[in-house]
Coordinates of C-alpha atoms in Angstrom, one line a residue:
M1 CA 193.9 84.8 133.2
A2 CA 193.0 81.0 132.4
D3 CA 194.2 78.3 133.3
I4 CA 195.4 75.4 132.1
E5 CA 192.3 73.4 132.0
T6 CA 190.4 76.2 130.3
L7 CA 192.8 76.0 127.7
L8 CA 192.8 72.2 127.7
T9 CA 188.6 72.0 126.9
Y10 CA 188.8 75.1 124.3
L11 CA 191.5 72.9 122.4
T12 CA 190.0 69.1 122.5
L13 CA 186.3 71.2 121.8
I14 CA 188.8 72.5 118.5
S15 CA 190.2 69.7 117.8
V16 CA 187.0 67.4 117.4
P17 CA 185.6 69.8 114.8
I18 CA 188.6 69.7 113.1
G19 CA 188.9 66.0 113.3
V20 CA 185.1 65.4 111.0
F21 CA 186.2 67.8 109.0
Y22 CA 189.6 65.7 108.0
H23 CA 188.1 62.7 108.1
I24 CA 185.2 64.1 105.4
L25 CA 187.7 65.6 103.3
T26 CA 189.7 61.7 103.3
L27 CA 186.7 59.7 102.3
N28 CA 185.7 62.1 100.0
N29 CA 189.3 62.3 97.6
T30 CA 189.1 58.3 98.3
R31 CA 186.2 58.1 97.4
K32 CA 186.7 60.1 94.2
N33 CA 189.4 57.9 93.8
Q34 CA 187.7 54.8 93.6
E35 CA 185.6 56.9 91.0
M36 CA 188.8 57.0 88.7
Q37 CA 189.8 53.5 89.0
L38 CA 186.5 52.5 87.8
E39 CA 186.9 54.7 85.4
T40 CA 190.3 53.8 84.1
R41 CA 189.1 49.6 83.9
Q42 CA 186.9 51.0 82.0
A43 CA 188.2 52.5 80.0
Q44 CA 190.6 50.4 79.5
L45 CA 188.0 47.1 79.4
F46 CA 186.6 49.2 76.2
M47 CA 190.2 50.0 74.3
N48 CA 190.9 45.5 74.6
I49 CA 186.8 45.1 73.4
Y50 CA 187.1 48.1 70.4
Q51 CA 190.4 46.1 70.3
L52 CA 189.1 42.3 69.1
D53 CA 186.3 44.3 67.2
I54 CA 187.7 46.0 64.9
Q55 CA 190.2 42.4 63.8
K56 CA 190.0 41.6 59.6
D57 CA 188.9 38.2 61.6
H58 CA 186.7 39.5 63.6
I59 CA 184.9 42.1 60.6
K60 CA 185.3 39.2 58.2
A61 CA 183.6 36.7 60.5
Q62 CA 180.8 39.6 61.3
E63 CA 180.2 40.1 57.4
G64 CA 179.6 37.2 56.6
I65 CA 176.9 35.7 59.2
F66 CA 175.7 38.9 57.3
E67 CA 175.2 38.3 54.2
W68 CA 173.9 34.5 54.9
E69 CA 170.3 33.6 53.4
F70 CA 168.9 30.9 55.1
T71 CA 164.4 30.5 55.9
D72 CA 163.9 28.6 58.9
V73 CA 166.7 26.9 61.8
K74 CA 166.5 23.3 59.1
D75 CA 167.9 25.6 56.1
F76 CA 170.2 27.1 58.2
E77 CA 171.7 23.9 59.6
S78 CA 171.8 22.7 55.9
K79 CA 174.0 25.3 55.2
F80 CA 175.9 26.2 57.6
G81 CA 176.0 24.2 60.3
K82 CA 178.3 22.9 61.6
K83 CA 179.0 19.5 58.8
A84 CA 177.0 21.1 56.3
N85 CA 179.1 24.1 56.6
P86 CA 182.8 24.1 59.4
E87 CA 183.8 27.0 59.0
A88 CA 180.5 29.1 58.6
Y89 CA 179.6 28.4 61.5
Y90 CA 182.9 28.5 63.9
D91 CA 182.0 32.0 62.4
W92 CA 178.3 32.4 64.4
Q93 CA 180.1 30.9 67.4
Y94 CA 182.9 33.4 67.3
H95 CA 180.4 36.1 66.6
L96 CA 177.8 34.6 69.8
N97 CA 180.7 34.3 71.9
Y98 CA 181.5 38.0 71.2
M99 CA 177.7 39.2 71.7
E100 CA 177.1 37.1 74.5
G101 CA 181.0 38.6 76.5
L102 CA 179.3 41.7 75.4
G103 CA 176.0 41.1 77.7
V104 CA 178.5 39.4 80.9
Y105 CA 180.4 42.8 80.4
V106 CA 177.3 44.6 80.7
R107 CA 175.2 42.8 83.0
E108 CA 177.7 42.6 85.5
G109 CA 178.1 46.1 85.6
L110 CA 182.2 46.1 84.5
I111 CA 181.7 48.1 81.4
D112 CA 178.8 51.0 80.2
I113 CA 176.6 49.8 78.2
R114 CA 176.3 53.7 76.8
L115 CA 179.9 52.5 75.5
V116 CA 178.3 49.3 73.8
A117 CA 175.8 51.0 72.7
L118 CA 178.1 53.9 71.0
M119 CA 180.9 50.9 69.4
S120 CA 177.7 47.7 68.6
S121 CA 174.7 49.1 68.4
G122 CA 174.5 47.6 64.7
A123 CA 175.8 45.3 64.9
V124 CA 174.0 43.8 67.9
R125 CA 170.5 44.6 66.2
L126 CA 171.0 43.2 63.4
G127 CA 171.7 40.3 64.6
W128 CA 169.9 39.9 67.7
E129 CA 167.1 40.2 63.9
K130 CA 169.1 37.9 61.3
F131 CA 169.0 34.9 64.3
K132 CA 166.8 35.2 67.2
P133 CA 164.5 32.8 65.8
L134 CA 168.0 30.0 65.6
A135 CA 168.5 32.2 70.1
Y136 CA 165.4 30.6 70.4
H137 CA 165.7 27.3 68.3
Y138 CA 168.5 26.5 70.4
R139 CA 167.2 27.5 73.4
E140 CA 165.1 25.6 74.2
K141 CA 167.0 22.6 72.1
L142 CA 169.9 23.3 73.7
N143 CA 167.9 24.1 77.8
W144 CA 169.5 26.5 77.8
P145 CA 167.3 30.3 79.0

């Protein structure tokens, strides 16, 4: 018959792997919960962006600036600059700030670039193609690389 010390030794040998197994399960469960929380936060952030993207004022400003025609920076400023056309200028600033905000969210990993691409790739591409010369000009002028 086994004495009490042998029995306690076996119990100890059995309890250590069980404890390790339980700890691994707990860590795995915690990781899954954190991933789900991140996905939920990204979905909430995406919906906030989407709600802004479908607002009438946003659509109106974006469509308006995409219809603008200008040949260079000087022509742009004479037609749509802050002094020449404050309302148009603010629509342009609204669009720039919105796009910059999307860029910050993506760069900081707060939202997946895939979601932004699915929602706004056309506007991002069109805006960049249209306003690229202005972006480079103002980066240099304002010393905002």
